[in-house]
Each structure stands twice: as C-alpha cells, then as structure tokens.
Amino acid sequence: MSSIQITDLLKSYDTRNLTIATVCSHSSLQIFNGAKKEGFQTLGIAVGGVKKYYDAFPLGKPDEFFIVDNYKDINKYTDELLEKNVIIIPHGSFVEYLGPKNFLKMRLPTFGNRQVLMWESDRVMERKWLEGAGITMPKEIKDPHNIDKPVIVKYHGAKGGRGFFVAKTFQEFNRRVQKNKSFVIQEFVMGTRYYLHYFYSPIQNTGYQLRDGSLQLLSMDRRDETTIDEVQRLGSIAELEELGIHPTFVVTGNIPIVMRESLLPKVFTMGEAVVEKSLELFGGVIGSFCLETVVTEDLEFKVFEISARIVAGTNPYIAGSPYSELIQHDLSTGRRIAQELKFAIKHKKLEKILS
Ligand code: AMP
C-alpha cells in the first residue's frame, strides 16, 4: 500500500493500543514473546481452531486467537482486524500461506516494505538488486551442456529447498531434471554456510549508521537440511548415489552459530550495500532481512539468496544472541520489531516502517 493509504488507515487507529498480529507458525512464538516484552497486545491468526501447542509456551502464546477458514481468505476479515488496531508482522510462512497476491492486496498496516516481495521472489530481479549492490552471487549456468563442476538445480517457487538437487555433469543433470518445471542452475559453492540476520531501521540513527538510518546484526544461524546434512552417516554421497539415493535440501531446523570476528566488517559492508541499493530501487528493505551466504576457503562471501523479513533462523535467539547481547540484553528479532514500532509511535513515524 502507498504511504497515503497507510496514513489513512492509521487515522482510525488508536496508536496507544496497537495489537501485533501474525499467522501462528514459523517465528510466531518469538514475535509474540517479543511483542509482550514491549507491552503490546498480541493476536494469533490460525486456521481451523486454537492451536493447543501454544498452551505449552505461555510466554509465546498470543493474548487472543483469530480463527479463519483459510489463510487465502484473509482479506475477507479486513474490517474485523482493522477494528482490533492490528499491525501485521509478516514472516516467510505468512506470505506463503496467503499467497503473494493476497499479501500484496492486504489492506492492513504491515511491518516492512511490501514492494520488496517482487525483488526477492523473482530470481532475475534479486540478482539485479544484489549484484547491483556489489554482492558476489554464485554463477548461473545458462546452458546445462556447460556443467563442468558441481551445480545445484533449483526449481522456481520450491519451498524450503524441496526438490533441489546437485549434479556434477550434464548427463547427471539430464537424468534427474524434471523438464516440466522451470529451474535455475547455479554453481554449487563449496564452503561453510552462514545465514546472517540483519535489522535495518530507517528511523533510528544509533550504532552502525547508514546514509539514512542504521543497521544491526542481530544473529546468525545455519540451517539444518535433510537429508544432505546427515547423509554421510550412511556412506559417501557417491556410494549412495550409485544406489539411487540422492541428498535433498529440505529445512527441518536451525542451528545457532557465530563466525570469526575478522569477517564481521564484510558482513556489515554487505548489509549496508544491500540496504543502500534497496533504497535506490524500491524504497528500502525495512526491518529484518537475511543474507544466505557461503564463505569459501578464501574467506569470500557468496550470497545465494535474500529473505526480506524475519527468518526462522532467528528462533534460537528468543533470549538474545551473542551479537544482540552486545546491543541490549535479551533482544530477539521479534522484540526488536516491537521496539521499532514503539519508537515509531513515539516519534510519529509509523508510516515510514509500514506498508
Ligand atoms: P535456497 O532455497 O536458495 O535457500 O537453497 C536451499 C539450500 O540449498 C540452502 O540452504 C543451501 O544449503 C543450499 N544451497 C543453495 N544455493 C547454493 C549454492 N549456490 N551453493 C551451495 N549450496 C547452496
């Protein structure tokens, strides 16, 4: 939504009494926990009925549930949600469950800049953004006949790495590819993976400052992916492939991690460049975003993906991370989002961080 529409919607809001709302999945326990710590009301949107597992986690349970028949129908409930003064905090599953079109159409104040969706979900635009910012990405192989080292084949729209596969030769690629689906072929970058969790504030100027606003590194994780991360327990990948068993890349969890301190300056240079370029291209990636990287043996970063909202990799840090502890005690990404809203309310800048 444009900032004029947001200003209009917010006119009917009691900004002293906002409710932080999200879909009950992904990082919702963290989002509700962070919101509660900052004194907000919380609302969990769920399909079918109240989610019982929240009873097991009282500090992450929303104050109220809002039950819908189907996430895709969310726009049917706009008026009811507006009456509750909700601010939507989107996460990866939120956008997936609603569908990108419904998400973009949603007439509810939403944290972050929704314009970012087209830049991150289209691989050509994502590359234009990241390479335009001077980031190194894995090479793309346009013609599979040119495969002369390991590549990863990624299907468009595949969720959580599902169906991705590794090939080392054209023959192997040809044997395994599902030709009815569209895909990209990327160089498989050898190295160690780090998923970097940033927070960009266009309205606060403390800490690591950018031309406009400031950037934080709140945490980092490594994804746990089945079966690739454990497959070697059965034998070498080559051995298994001979038996027709191929490793897969389905995310099942997240592992906390830190990196050698000498790499941190690069982490900030990359984050800064990505934000500056986003400001130039589409008004900025606001709030949380994550660069998914591989660090090579030459200590170079290659970024294979960006997620432009809170990622599930922040979940190990509900009580703070080794990095966020150096900013403020007990600071999760969920809590940081709530703080940003509080700051914006106080300084009458809500429309700068909502869309
Ligand atoms: P993605 O859906 O792009 O996040 O990729 C899913 C997983 O595949 C990642 O979490 C990595 O483990 C792996 N991966 C993706 N791209 C590359 C790459 N270019 N080189 C090595 N591993 C990759």
mmCIF file of C-alpha atoms and ligand atoms in Angstrom:
data_model
loop_
_atom_site.group_PDB
_atom_site.id
_atom_site.type_symbol
_atom_site.label_atom_id
_atom_site.label_comp_id
_atom_site.label_asym_id
_atom_site.label_seq_id
_atom_site.Cartn_x
_atom_site.Cartn_y
_atom_site.Cartn_z
ATOM 1 C CA MET A 1 0.000 0.000 0.000
ATOM 2 C CA SER A 2 1.166 3.540 -0.614
ATOM 3 C CA SER A 3 2.123 5.700 2.344
ATOM 4 C CA ILE A 4 -1.007 7.821 1.728
ATOM 5 C CA GLN A 5 -3.257 4.771 2.154
ATOM 6 C CA ILE A 6 -1.357 3.766 5.294
ATOM 7 C CA THR A 7 -1.750 7.241 6.751
ATOM 8 C CA ASP A 8 -5.472 6.966 6.014
ATOM 9 C CA LEU A 9 -5.818 3.565 7.674
ATOM 10 C CA LEU A 10 -3.866 4.673 10.703
ATOM 11 C CA LYS A 11 -6.243 7.608 11.208
ATOM 12 C CA SER A 12 -8.851 5.198 12.534
ATOM 13 C CA TYR A 13 -6.279 3.551 14.834
ATOM 14 C CA ASP A 14 -5.686 4.132 18.493
ATOM 15 C CA THR A 15 -1.890 4.014 18.263
ATOM 16 C CA ARG A 16 -1.558 3.772 22.061
ATOM 17 C CA ASN A 17 -3.319 0.475 21.820
ATOM 18 C CA LEU A 18 -1.883 -1.457 18.879
ATOM 19 C CA THR A 19 -2.100 -5.224 18.508
ATOM 20 C CA ILE A 20 0.751 -7.162 16.981
ATOM 21 C CA ALA A 21 -0.633 -9.915 14.781
ATOM 22 C CA THR A 22 0.805 -12.733 12.752
ATOM 23 C CA VAL A 23 -0.024 -16.189 11.456
ATOM 24 C CA CYS A 24 0.565 -18.943 14.045
ATOM 25 C CA SER A 25 3.620 -20.645 12.573
ATOM 26 C CA HIS A 26 7.283 -20.092 11.607
ATOM 27 C CA SER A 27 8.563 -17.477 14.112
ATOM 28 C CA SER A 28 5.249 -16.556 15.756
ATOM 29 C CA LEU A 29 6.276 -17.695 19.262
ATOM 30 C CA GLN A 30 9.240 -15.343 19.052
ATOM 31 C CA ILE A 31 7.193 -12.471 17.570
ATOM 32 C CA PHE A 32 4.512 -12.751 20.291
ATOM 33 C CA ASN A 33 7.136 -13.111 23.016
ATOM 34 C CA GLY A 34 8.977 -10.008 21.794
ATOM 35 C CA ALA A 35 5.744 -8.030 21.484
ATOM 36 C CA LYS A 36 4.692 -8.962 25.016
ATOM 37 C CA LYS A 37 8.077 -7.905 26.390
ATOM 38 C CA GLU A 38 7.455 -4.465 24.873
ATOM 39 C CA GLY A 39 3.908 -4.288 26.258
ATOM 40 C CA PHE A 40 1.845 -4.898 23.104
ATOM 41 C CA GLN A 41 -1.372 -6.883 22.793
ATOM 42 C CA THR A 42 -0.911 -9.917 20.540
ATOM 43 C CA LEU A 43 -3.196 -11.737 18.121
ATOM 44 C CA GLY A 44 -2.533 -15.117 16.523
ATOM 45 C CA ILE A 45 -4.221 -15.805 13.184
ATOM 46 C CA ALA A 46 -4.907 -19.519 12.787
ATOM 47 C CA VAL A 47 -6.874 -21.818 10.527
ATOM 48 C CA GLY A 48 -9.476 -24.149 11.952
ATOM 49 C CA GLY A 49 -9.120 -23.554 15.666
ATOM 50 C CA VAL A 50 -6.972 -22.541 18.598
ATOM 51 C CA LYS A 51 -3.507 -24.074 18.406
ATOM 52 C CA LYS A 52 -3.081 -26.167 21.528
ATOM 53 C CA TYR A 53 0.717 -26.282 21.453
ATOM 54 C CA TYR A 54 0.792 -22.603 22.475
ATOM 55 C CA ASP A 55 -0.520 -23.639 25.912
ATOM 56 C CA ALA A 56 2.862 -25.254 26.437
ATOM 57 C CA PHE A 57 4.595 -21.895 25.922
ATOM 58 C CA PRO A 58 2.691 -19.242 27.901
ATOM 59 C CA LEU A 59 5.265 -16.504 27.212
ATOM 60 C CA GLY A 60 4.921 -17.050 23.470
ATOM 61 C CA LYS A 61 1.144 -17.525 23.394
ATOM 62 C CA PRO A 62 -0.892 -14.728 21.783
ATOM 63 C CA ASP A 63 -3.420 -12.942 24.010
ATOM 64 C CA GLU A 64 -6.118 -13.798 21.511
ATOM 65 C CA PHE A 65 -6.610 -16.121 18.547
ATOM 66 C CA PHE A 66 -8.337 -15.052 15.365
ATOM 67 C CA ILE A 67 -9.657 -18.111 13.586
ATOM 68 C CA VAL A 68 -10.073 -18.108 9.807
ATOM 69 C CA ASP A 69 -11.281 -20.818 7.389
ATOM 70 C CA ASN A 70 -8.378 -20.400 5.025
ATOM 71 C CA TYR A 71 -5.404 -18.037 5.066
ATOM 72 C CA LYS A 72 -6.043 -17.186 1.439
ATOM 73 C CA ASP A 73 -9.344 -15.546 2.525
ATOM 74 C CA ILE A 74 -7.608 -13.174 4.933
ATOM 75 C CA ASN A 75 -8.848 -10.156 3.000
ATOM 76 C CA LYS A 76 -12.439 -11.117 3.964
ATOM 77 C CA TYR A 77 -11.616 -10.258 7.560
ATOM 78 C CA THR A 78 -10.031 -6.845 6.978
ATOM 79 C CA ASP A 79 -12.670 -4.788 8.812
ATOM 80 C CA GLU A 80 -12.624 -7.008 11.900
ATOM 81 C CA LEU A 81 -8.851 -6.883 12.031
ATOM 82 C CA LEU A 82 -8.762 -3.112 11.498
ATOM 83 C CA GLU A 83 -11.102 -2.727 14.486
ATOM 84 C CA LYS A 84 -8.526 -4.531 16.588
ATOM 85 C CA ASN A 85 -5.822 -1.995 15.607
ATOM 86 C CA VAL A 86 -3.642 -4.734 14.199
ATOM 87 C CA ILE A 87 -0.186 -4.326 12.776
ATOM 88 C CA ILE A 88 0.707 -7.412 10.740
ATOM 89 C CA ILE A 89 4.193 -8.852 11.133
ATOM 90 C CA PRO A 90 4.789 -10.968 8.039
ATOM 91 C CA HIS A 91 7.109 -13.970 8.147
ATOM 92 C CA GLY A 92 8.094 -16.498 5.471
ATOM 93 C CA SER A 93 5.139 -18.816 6.061
ATOM 94 C CA PHE A 94 2.726 -15.873 6.296
ATOM 95 C CA VAL A 95 3.473 -14.875 2.697
ATOM 96 C CA GLU A 96 3.439 -18.499 1.547
ATOM 97 C CA TYR A 97 0.100 -19.372 3.198
ATOM 98 C CA LEU A 98 -1.674 -16.224 1.987
ATOM 99 C CA GLY A 99 -0.114 -16.312 -1.448
ATOM 100 C CA PRO A 100 1.897 -13.328 -2.718
ATOM 101 C CA LYS A 101 -1.093 -11.716 -4.485
ATOM 102 C CA ASN A 102 -3.307 -11.714 -1.373
ATOM 103 C CA PHE A 103 -0.383 -10.493 0.686
ATOM 104 C CA LEU A 104 0.217 -7.543 -1.624
ATOM 105 C CA LYS A 105 -3.519 -6.732 -1.698
ATOM 106 C CA MET A 106 -3.976 -6.920 2.066
ATOM 107 C CA ARG A 107 -5.483 -3.644 3.320
ATOM 108 C CA LEU A 108 -3.886 -3.895 6.747
ATOM 109 C CA PRO A 109 -0.875 -1.986 8.076
ATOM 110 C CA THR A 110 2.038 -4.357 7.633
ATOM 111 C CA PHE A 111 5.532 -4.089 9.082
ATOM 112 C CA GLY A 112 8.219 -3.591 6.405
ATOM 113 C CA ASN A 113 8.060 -2.656 2.760
ATOM 114 C CA ARG A 114 5.846 -4.993 0.752
ATOM 115 C CA GLN A 115 7.427 -3.820 -2.519
ATOM 116 C CA VAL A 116 10.431 -5.967 -1.643
ATOM 117 C CA LEU A 117 8.474 -9.129 -2.458
ATOM 118 C CA MET A 118 8.823 -8.760 -6.231
ATOM 119 C CA TRP A 119 12.547 -8.100 -5.887
ATOM 120 C CA GLU A 120 13.274 -11.156 -3.770
ATOM 121 C CA SER A 121 10.864 -13.652 -5.354
ATOM 122 C CA ASP A 122 11.971 -13.137 -8.945
ATOM 123 C CA ARG A 123 15.478 -14.537 -9.384
ATOM 124 C CA VAL A 124 16.362 -12.084 -12.169
ATOM 125 C CA MET A 125 15.347 -9.073 -10.088
ATOM 126 C CA GLU A 126 17.015 -10.484 -6.986
ATOM 127 C CA ARG A 127 20.275 -10.758 -8.925
ATOM 128 C CA LYS A 128 19.874 -7.231 -10.267
ATOM 129 C CA TRP A 129 19.447 -5.947 -6.716
ATOM 130 C CA LEU A 130 22.255 -7.931 -5.081
ATOM 131 C CA GLU A 131 24.829 -7.733 -7.859
ATOM 132 C CA GLY A 132 23.907 -4.077 -8.289
ATOM 133 C CA ALA A 133 24.946 -3.688 -4.641
ATOM 134 C CA GLY A 134 28.340 -5.236 -5.418
ATOM 135 C CA ILE A 135 27.497 -8.591 -3.801
ATOM 136 C CA THR A 136 29.047 -11.740 -5.282
ATOM 137 C CA MET A 137 26.475 -14.402 -6.090
ATOM 138 C CA PRO A 138 27.038 -17.976 -7.294
ATOM 139 C CA LYS A 139 27.443 -18.093 -11.061
ATOM 140 C CA GLU A 140 24.421 -19.108 -13.070
ATOM 141 C CA ILE A 141 24.851 -21.761 -15.754
ATOM 142 C CA LYS A 142 22.505 -20.940 -18.631
ATOM 143 C CA ASP A 143 23.197 -23.993 -20.763
ATOM 144 C CA PRO A 144 23.331 -27.343 -18.906
ATOM 145 C CA HIS A 145 25.786 -28.639 -21.524
ATOM 146 C CA ASN A 146 28.296 -26.309 -19.878
ATOM 147 C CA ILE A 147 28.150 -28.067 -16.499
ATOM 148 C CA ASP A 148 31.786 -28.866 -15.736
ATOM 149 C CA LYS A 149 31.727 -28.730 -11.932
ATOM 150 C CA PRO A 150 29.120 -29.326 -9.210
ATOM 151 C CA VAL A 151 25.920 -27.322 -9.658
ATOM 152 C CA ILE A 152 22.705 -27.039 -7.692
ATOM 153 C CA VAL A 153 19.451 -27.088 -9.621
ATOM 154 C CA LYS A 154 16.660 -25.031 -8.054
ATOM 155 C CA TYR A 155 13.049 -25.187 -9.144
ATOM 156 C CA HIS A 156 11.101 -21.946 -9.207
ATOM 157 C CA GLY A 157 8.769 -21.499 -6.289
ATOM 158 C CA ALA A 158 10.125 -24.604 -4.499
ATOM 159 C CA LYS A 159 9.618 -24.165 -0.779
ATOM 160 C CA GLY A 160 12.327 -24.845 1.763
ATOM 161 C CA GLY A 161 14.756 -26.373 -0.725
ATOM 162 C CA ARG A 162 12.316 -29.158 -1.737
ATOM 163 C CA GLY A 163 13.290 -30.936 -4.946
ATOM 164 C CA PHE A 164 16.646 -29.176 -5.322
ATOM 165 C CA PHE A 165 19.416 -31.461 -6.477
ATOM 166 C CA VAL A 166 23.127 -31.454 -7.098
ATOM 167 C CA ALA A 167 24.657 -32.563 -10.395
ATOM 168 C CA LYS A 168 28.269 -32.813 -11.461
ATOM 169 C CA THR A 169 27.876 -33.484 -15.160
ATOM 170 C CA PHE A 170 25.396 -32.776 -17.948
ATOM 171 C CA GLN A 171 24.448 -36.476 -18.031
ATOM 172 C CA GLU A 172 23.622 -36.488 -14.344
ATOM 173 C CA PHE A 173 21.618 -33.261 -14.726
ATOM 174 C CA ASN A 174 19.716 -34.689 -17.673
ATOM 175 C CA ARG A 175 18.885 -37.902 -15.831
ATOM 176 C CA ARG A 176 17.439 -36.130 -12.830
ATOM 177 C CA VAL A 177 15.859 -32.888 -14.000
ATOM 178 C CA GLN A 178 12.067 -32.612 -14.124
ATOM 179 C CA LYS A 179 11.722 -30.991 -17.516
ATOM 180 C CA ASN A 180 8.139 -29.812 -16.985
ATOM 181 C CA LYS A 181 9.246 -27.407 -14.232
ATOM 182 C CA SER A 182 11.218 -24.190 -14.603
ATOM 183 C CA PHE A 183 14.519 -24.034 -12.788
ATOM 184 C CA VAL A 184 17.865 -22.273 -12.498
ATOM 185 C CA ILE A 185 21.266 -23.912 -12.429
ATOM 186 C CA GLN A 186 23.745 -22.371 -10.018
ATOM 187 C CA GLU A 187 27.359 -23.152 -9.331
ATOM 188 C CA PHE A 188 27.434 -25.199 -6.092
ATOM 189 C CA VAL A 189 29.598 -23.028 -3.859
ATOM 190 C CA MET A 190 31.999 -25.016 -1.705
ATOM 191 C CA GLY A 191 32.382 -23.595 1.765
ATOM 192 C CA THR A 192 30.527 -23.069 5.027
ATOM 193 C CA ARG A 193 27.041 -21.626 5.250
ATOM 194 C CA TYR A 194 26.061 -18.620 7.346
ATOM 195 C CA TYR A 195 22.588 -17.097 7.354
ATOM 196 C CA LEU A 196 23.008 -13.509 8.537
ATOM 197 C CA HIS A 197 20.133 -11.801 10.339
ATOM 198 C CA TYR A 198 20.137 -8.033 9.911
ATOM 199 C CA PHE A 199 17.764 -5.297 11.002
ATOM 200 C CA TYR A 200 17.559 -2.036 9.090
ATOM 201 C CA SER A 201 15.872 0.924 10.732
ATOM 202 C CA PRO A 202 15.173 3.935 8.533
ATOM 203 C CA ILE A 203 14.134 5.950 11.616
ATOM 204 C CA GLN A 204 16.823 5.323 14.246
ATOM 205 C CA ASN A 205 20.341 6.645 13.955
ATOM 206 C CA THR A 206 22.294 4.964 16.721
ATOM 207 C CA GLY A 207 25.018 2.342 16.295
ATOM 208 C CA TYR A 208 26.181 1.452 12.778
ATOM 209 C CA GLN A 209 24.829 4.334 10.728
ATOM 210 C CA LEU A 210 23.913 4.367 7.072
ATOM 211 C CA ARG A 211 23.203 7.418 4.922
ATOM 212 C CA ASP A 212 19.657 7.205 6.177
ATOM 213 C CA GLY A 213 19.044 5.198 9.343
ATOM 214 C CA SER A 214 21.054 2.378 10.898
ATOM 215 C CA LEU A 215 21.891 -1.294 10.552
ATOM 216 C CA GLN A 216 22.150 -4.027 13.173
ATOM 217 C CA LEU A 217 23.405 -7.590 13.031
ATOM 218 C CA LEU A 218 21.157 -9.408 15.486
ATOM 219 C CA SER A 219 22.220 -13.015 14.968
ATOM 220 C CA MET A 220 23.191 -15.731 12.506
ATOM 221 C CA ASP A 221 22.318 -19.392 12.089
ATOM 222 C CA ARG A 222 22.981 -22.407 9.947
ATOM 223 C CA ARG A 223 20.034 -24.316 8.595
ATOM 224 C CA ASP A 224 19.696 -27.981 9.271
ATOM 225 C CA GLU A 225 18.722 -29.594 5.998
ATOM 226 C CA THR A 226 17.578 -33.126 5.453
ATOM 227 C CA THR A 227 18.997 -35.282 4.080
ATOM 228 C CA ILE A 228 22.166 -33.527 2.899
ATOM 229 C CA ASP A 229 23.401 -32.610 6.392
ATOM 230 C CA GLU A 230 23.353 -36.147 7.760
ATOM 231 C CA VAL A 231 23.509 -38.353 4.714
ATOM 232 C CA GLN A 232 27.191 -39.143 5.204
ATOM 233 C CA ARG A 233 26.232 -41.260 8.238
ATOM 234 C CA LEU A 234 25.170 -43.938 5.767
ATOM 235 C CA GLY A 235 28.182 -43.755 3.469
ATOM 236 C CA SER A 236 29.730 -41.383 0.950
ATOM 237 C CA ILE A 237 27.369 -39.430 -1.260
ATOM 238 C CA ALA A 238 28.930 -41.064 -4.343
ATOM 239 C CA GLU A 239 28.230 -44.527 -2.920
ATOM 240 C CA LEU A 240 24.650 -43.654 -2.123
ATOM 241 C CA GLU A 241 24.022 -42.051 -5.479
ATOM 242 C CA GLU A 242 25.022 -45.284 -7.130
ATOM 243 C CA LEU A 243 22.174 -46.878 -5.222
ATOM 244 C CA GLY A 244 19.821 -44.143 -6.451
ATOM 245 C CA ILE A 245 19.724 -42.327 -3.085
ATOM 246 C CA HIS A 246 20.132 -38.594 -3.645
ATOM 247 C CA PRO A 247 20.636 -35.958 -0.955
ATOM 248 C CA THR A 248 17.853 -33.372 -0.526
ATOM 249 C CA PHE A 249 17.750 -29.857 0.938
ATOM 250 C CA VAL A 250 14.545 -29.700 2.992
ATOM 251 C CA VAL A 251 14.896 -27.393 6.009
ATOM 252 C CA THR A 252 13.986 -29.054 9.298
ATOM 253 C CA GLY A 253 15.541 -26.727 11.862
ATOM 254 C CA ASN A 254 18.157 -24.114 12.675
ATOM 255 C CA ILE A 255 21.468 -24.253 14.473
ATOM 256 C CA PRO A 256 22.978 -21.271 16.299
ATOM 257 C CA ILE A 257 26.368 -20.134 15.095
ATOM 258 C CA VAL A 258 28.927 -17.301 15.284
ATOM 259 C CA MET A 259 31.656 -16.510 12.780
ATOM 260 C CA ARG A 260 35.255 -15.465 13.163
ATOM 261 C CA GLU A 261 35.321 -11.848 14.233
ATOM 262 C CA SER A 262 37.584 -10.776 11.379
ATOM 263 C CA LEU A 263 34.717 -11.482 8.952
ATOM 264 C CA LEU A 264 32.322 -9.066 10.641
ATOM 265 C CA PRO A 265 33.462 -5.939 8.738
ATOM 266 C CA LYS A 266 32.496 -7.721 5.496
ATOM 267 C CA VAL A 267 29.156 -8.695 6.977
ATOM 268 C CA PHE A 268 28.398 -5.029 7.614
ATOM 269 C CA THR A 269 29.721 -3.810 4.247
ATOM 270 C CA MET A 270 27.451 -6.313 2.515
ATOM 271 C CA GLY A 271 24.405 -5.450 4.619
ATOM 272 C CA GLU A 272 24.962 -1.750 4.109
ATOM 273 C CA ALA A 273 25.299 -2.106 0.323
ATOM 274 C CA VAL A 274 22.151 -4.233 0.107
ATOM 275 C CA VAL A 275 20.150 -1.642 2.059
ATOM 276 C CA GLU A 276 21.514 1.339 0.106
ATOM 277 C CA LYS A 277 20.697 -0.355 -3.203
ATOM 278 C CA SER A 278 17.201 -1.263 -1.981
ATOM 279 C CA LEU A 279 16.561 2.376 -1.075
ATOM 280 C CA GLU A 280 17.514 3.360 -4.588
ATOM 281 C CA LEU A 281 15.458 0.615 -6.276
ATOM 282 C CA PHE A 282 12.223 0.401 -4.315
ATOM 283 C CA GLY A 283 12.169 2.463 -1.145
ATOM 284 C CA GLY A 284 14.216 0.127 1.036
ATOM 285 C CA VAL A 285 14.215 -3.274 2.717
ATOM 286 C CA ILE A 286 12.816 -2.205 6.070
ATOM 287 C CA GLY A 287 13.231 -4.144 9.323
ATOM 288 C CA SER A 288 14.566 -7.698 9.325
ATOM 289 C CA PHE A 289 16.271 -9.322 6.389
ATOM 290 C CA CYS A 290 18.629 -12.246 5.946
ATOM 291 C CA LEU A 291 21.517 -12.844 3.565
ATOM 292 C CA GLU A 292 22.080 -16.542 2.934
ATOM 293 C CA THR A 293 25.780 -16.978 2.325
ATOM 294 C CA VAL A 294 28.559 -19.446 1.783
ATOM 295 C CA VAL A 295 32.050 -18.482 2.944
ATOM 296 C CA THR A 296 34.712 -20.006 0.705
ATOM 297 C CA GLU A 297 38.176 -21.157 1.735
ATOM 298 C CA ASP A 298 39.476 -17.770 0.501
ATOM 299 C CA LEU A 299 37.171 -16.209 3.101
ATOM 300 C CA GLU A 300 34.954 -14.703 0.463
ATOM 301 C CA PHE A 301 31.211 -14.462 0.829
ATOM 302 C CA LYS A 302 28.900 -15.679 -1.888
ATOM 303 C CA VAL A 303 25.259 -14.800 -1.333
ATOM 304 C CA PHE A 304 22.824 -17.284 -2.845
ATOM 305 C CA GLU A 305 19.563 -15.815 -1.526
ATOM 306 C CA ILE A 306 17.966 -12.948 0.379
ATOM 307 C CA SER A 307 14.882 -13.192 2.619
ATOM 308 C CA ALA A 308 13.370 -9.832 3.267
ATOM 309 C CA ARG A 309 11.559 -10.418 6.547
ATOM 310 C CA ILE A 310 12.050 -12.251 9.839
ATOM 311 C CA VAL A 311 13.528 -15.706 9.147
ATOM 312 C CA ALA A 312 13.032 -18.845 11.250
ATOM 313 C CA GLY A 313 16.800 -18.907 11.783
ATOM 314 C CA THR A 314 16.282 -16.194 14.425
ATOM 315 C CA ASN A 315 14.282 -18.630 16.598
ATOM 316 C CA PRO A 316 17.271 -19.980 18.571
ATOM 317 C CA TYR A 317 17.693 -16.456 19.956
ATOM 318 C CA ILE A 318 14.420 -15.724 21.785
ATOM 319 C CA ALA A 319 16.545 -14.747 24.787
ATOM 320 C CA GLY A 320 19.187 -12.898 22.744
ATOM 321 C CA SER A 321 22.180 -13.939 20.649
ATOM 322 C CA PRO A 322 25.953 -13.490 21.092
ATOM 323 C CA TYR A 323 25.576 -10.404 18.849
ATOM 324 C CA SER A 324 22.328 -8.892 20.122
ATOM 325 C CA GLU A 325 23.629 -9.223 23.698
ATOM 326 C CA LEU A 326 26.221 -6.601 22.671
ATOM 327 C CA ILE A 327 23.380 -4.250 21.738
ATOM 328 C CA GLN A 328 20.893 -4.900 24.526
ATOM 329 C CA HIS A 329 20.254 -7.716 26.950
ATOM 330 C CA ASP A 330 17.527 -10.185 25.972
ATOM 331 C CA LEU A 331 16.947 -8.809 22.470
ATOM 332 C CA SER A 332 15.416 -11.132 19.881
ATOM 333 C CA THR A 333 14.468 -10.110 16.362
ATOM 334 C CA GLY A 334 10.812 -10.371 17.420
ATOM 335 C CA ARG A 335 11.430 -7.983 20.273
ATOM 336 C CA ARG A 336 13.436 -5.653 18.028
ATOM 337 C CA ILE A 337 10.454 -5.402 15.671
ATOM 338 C CA ALA A 338 8.201 -4.453 18.591
ATOM 339 C CA GLN A 339 10.729 -1.850 19.723
ATOM 340 C CA GLU A 340 10.822 -0.344 16.257
ATOM 341 C CA LEU A 341 7.040 0.015 16.329
ATOM 342 C CA LYS A 342 7.185 1.611 19.773
ATOM 343 C CA PHE A 343 9.841 4.098 18.656
ATOM 344 C CA ALA A 344 7.835 4.929 15.529
ATOM 345 C CA ILE A 345 4.658 5.513 17.535
ATOM 346 C CA LYS A 346 6.504 7.812 19.942
ATOM 347 C CA HIS A 347 8.093 9.846 17.140
ATOM 348 C CA LYS A 348 5.044 9.728 14.850
ATOM 349 C CA LYS A 349 6.898 7.834 12.141
ATOM 350 C CA LEU A 350 4.761 4.725 11.771
ATOM 351 C CA GLU A 351 4.128 5.266 8.060
ATOM 352 C CA LYS A 352 7.898 5.096 7.460
ATOM 353 C CA ILE A 353 8.090 1.482 8.588
ATOM 354 C CA LEU A 354 4.707 0.150 7.477
ATOM 355 C CA SER A 355 3.264 -0.585 4.077
HETATM 356 P P1 AMP B 1 17.662 -21.796 -1.063
HETATM 357 O O1 AMP B 1 16.232 -22.259 -1.257
HETATM 358 O O2 AMP B 1 18.183 -20.992 -2.221
HETATM 359 O O3 AMP B 1 17.802 -21.109 0.257
HETATM 360 O O4 AMP B 1 18.564 -23.104 -1.021
HETATM 361 C C1 AMP B 1 18.319 -24.215 -0.168
HETATM 362 C C2 AMP B 1 19.620 -24.765 0.336
HETATM 363 O O5 AMP B 1 20.443 -25.211 -0.745
HETATM 364 C C3 AMP B 1 20.481 -23.753 1.075
HETATM 365 O O6 AMP B 1 20.100 -23.592 2.402
HETATM 366 C C4 AMP B 1 21.881 -24.344 0.918
HETATM 367 O O7 AMP B 1 22.122 -25.392 1.809
HETATM 368 C C5 AMP B 1 21.813 -24.934 -0.459
HETATM 369 N N1 AMP B 1 22.311 -24.014 -1.493
HETATM 370 C C6 AMP B 1 21.567 -23.134 -2.201
HETATM 371 N N2 AMP B 1 22.289 -22.498 -3.133
HETATM 372 C C7 AMP B 1 23.546 -22.973 -3.018
HETATM 373 C C8 AMP B 1 24.763 -22.742 -3.725
HETATM 374 N N3 AMP B 1 24.819 -21.920 -4.761
HETATM 375 N N4 AMP B 1 25.874 -23.425 -3.335
HETATM 376 C C9 AMP B 1 25.821 -24.314 -2.313
HETATM 377 N N5 AMP B 1 24.693 -24.595 -1.641
HETATM 378 C C10 AMP B 1 23.560 -23.939 -1.967
#
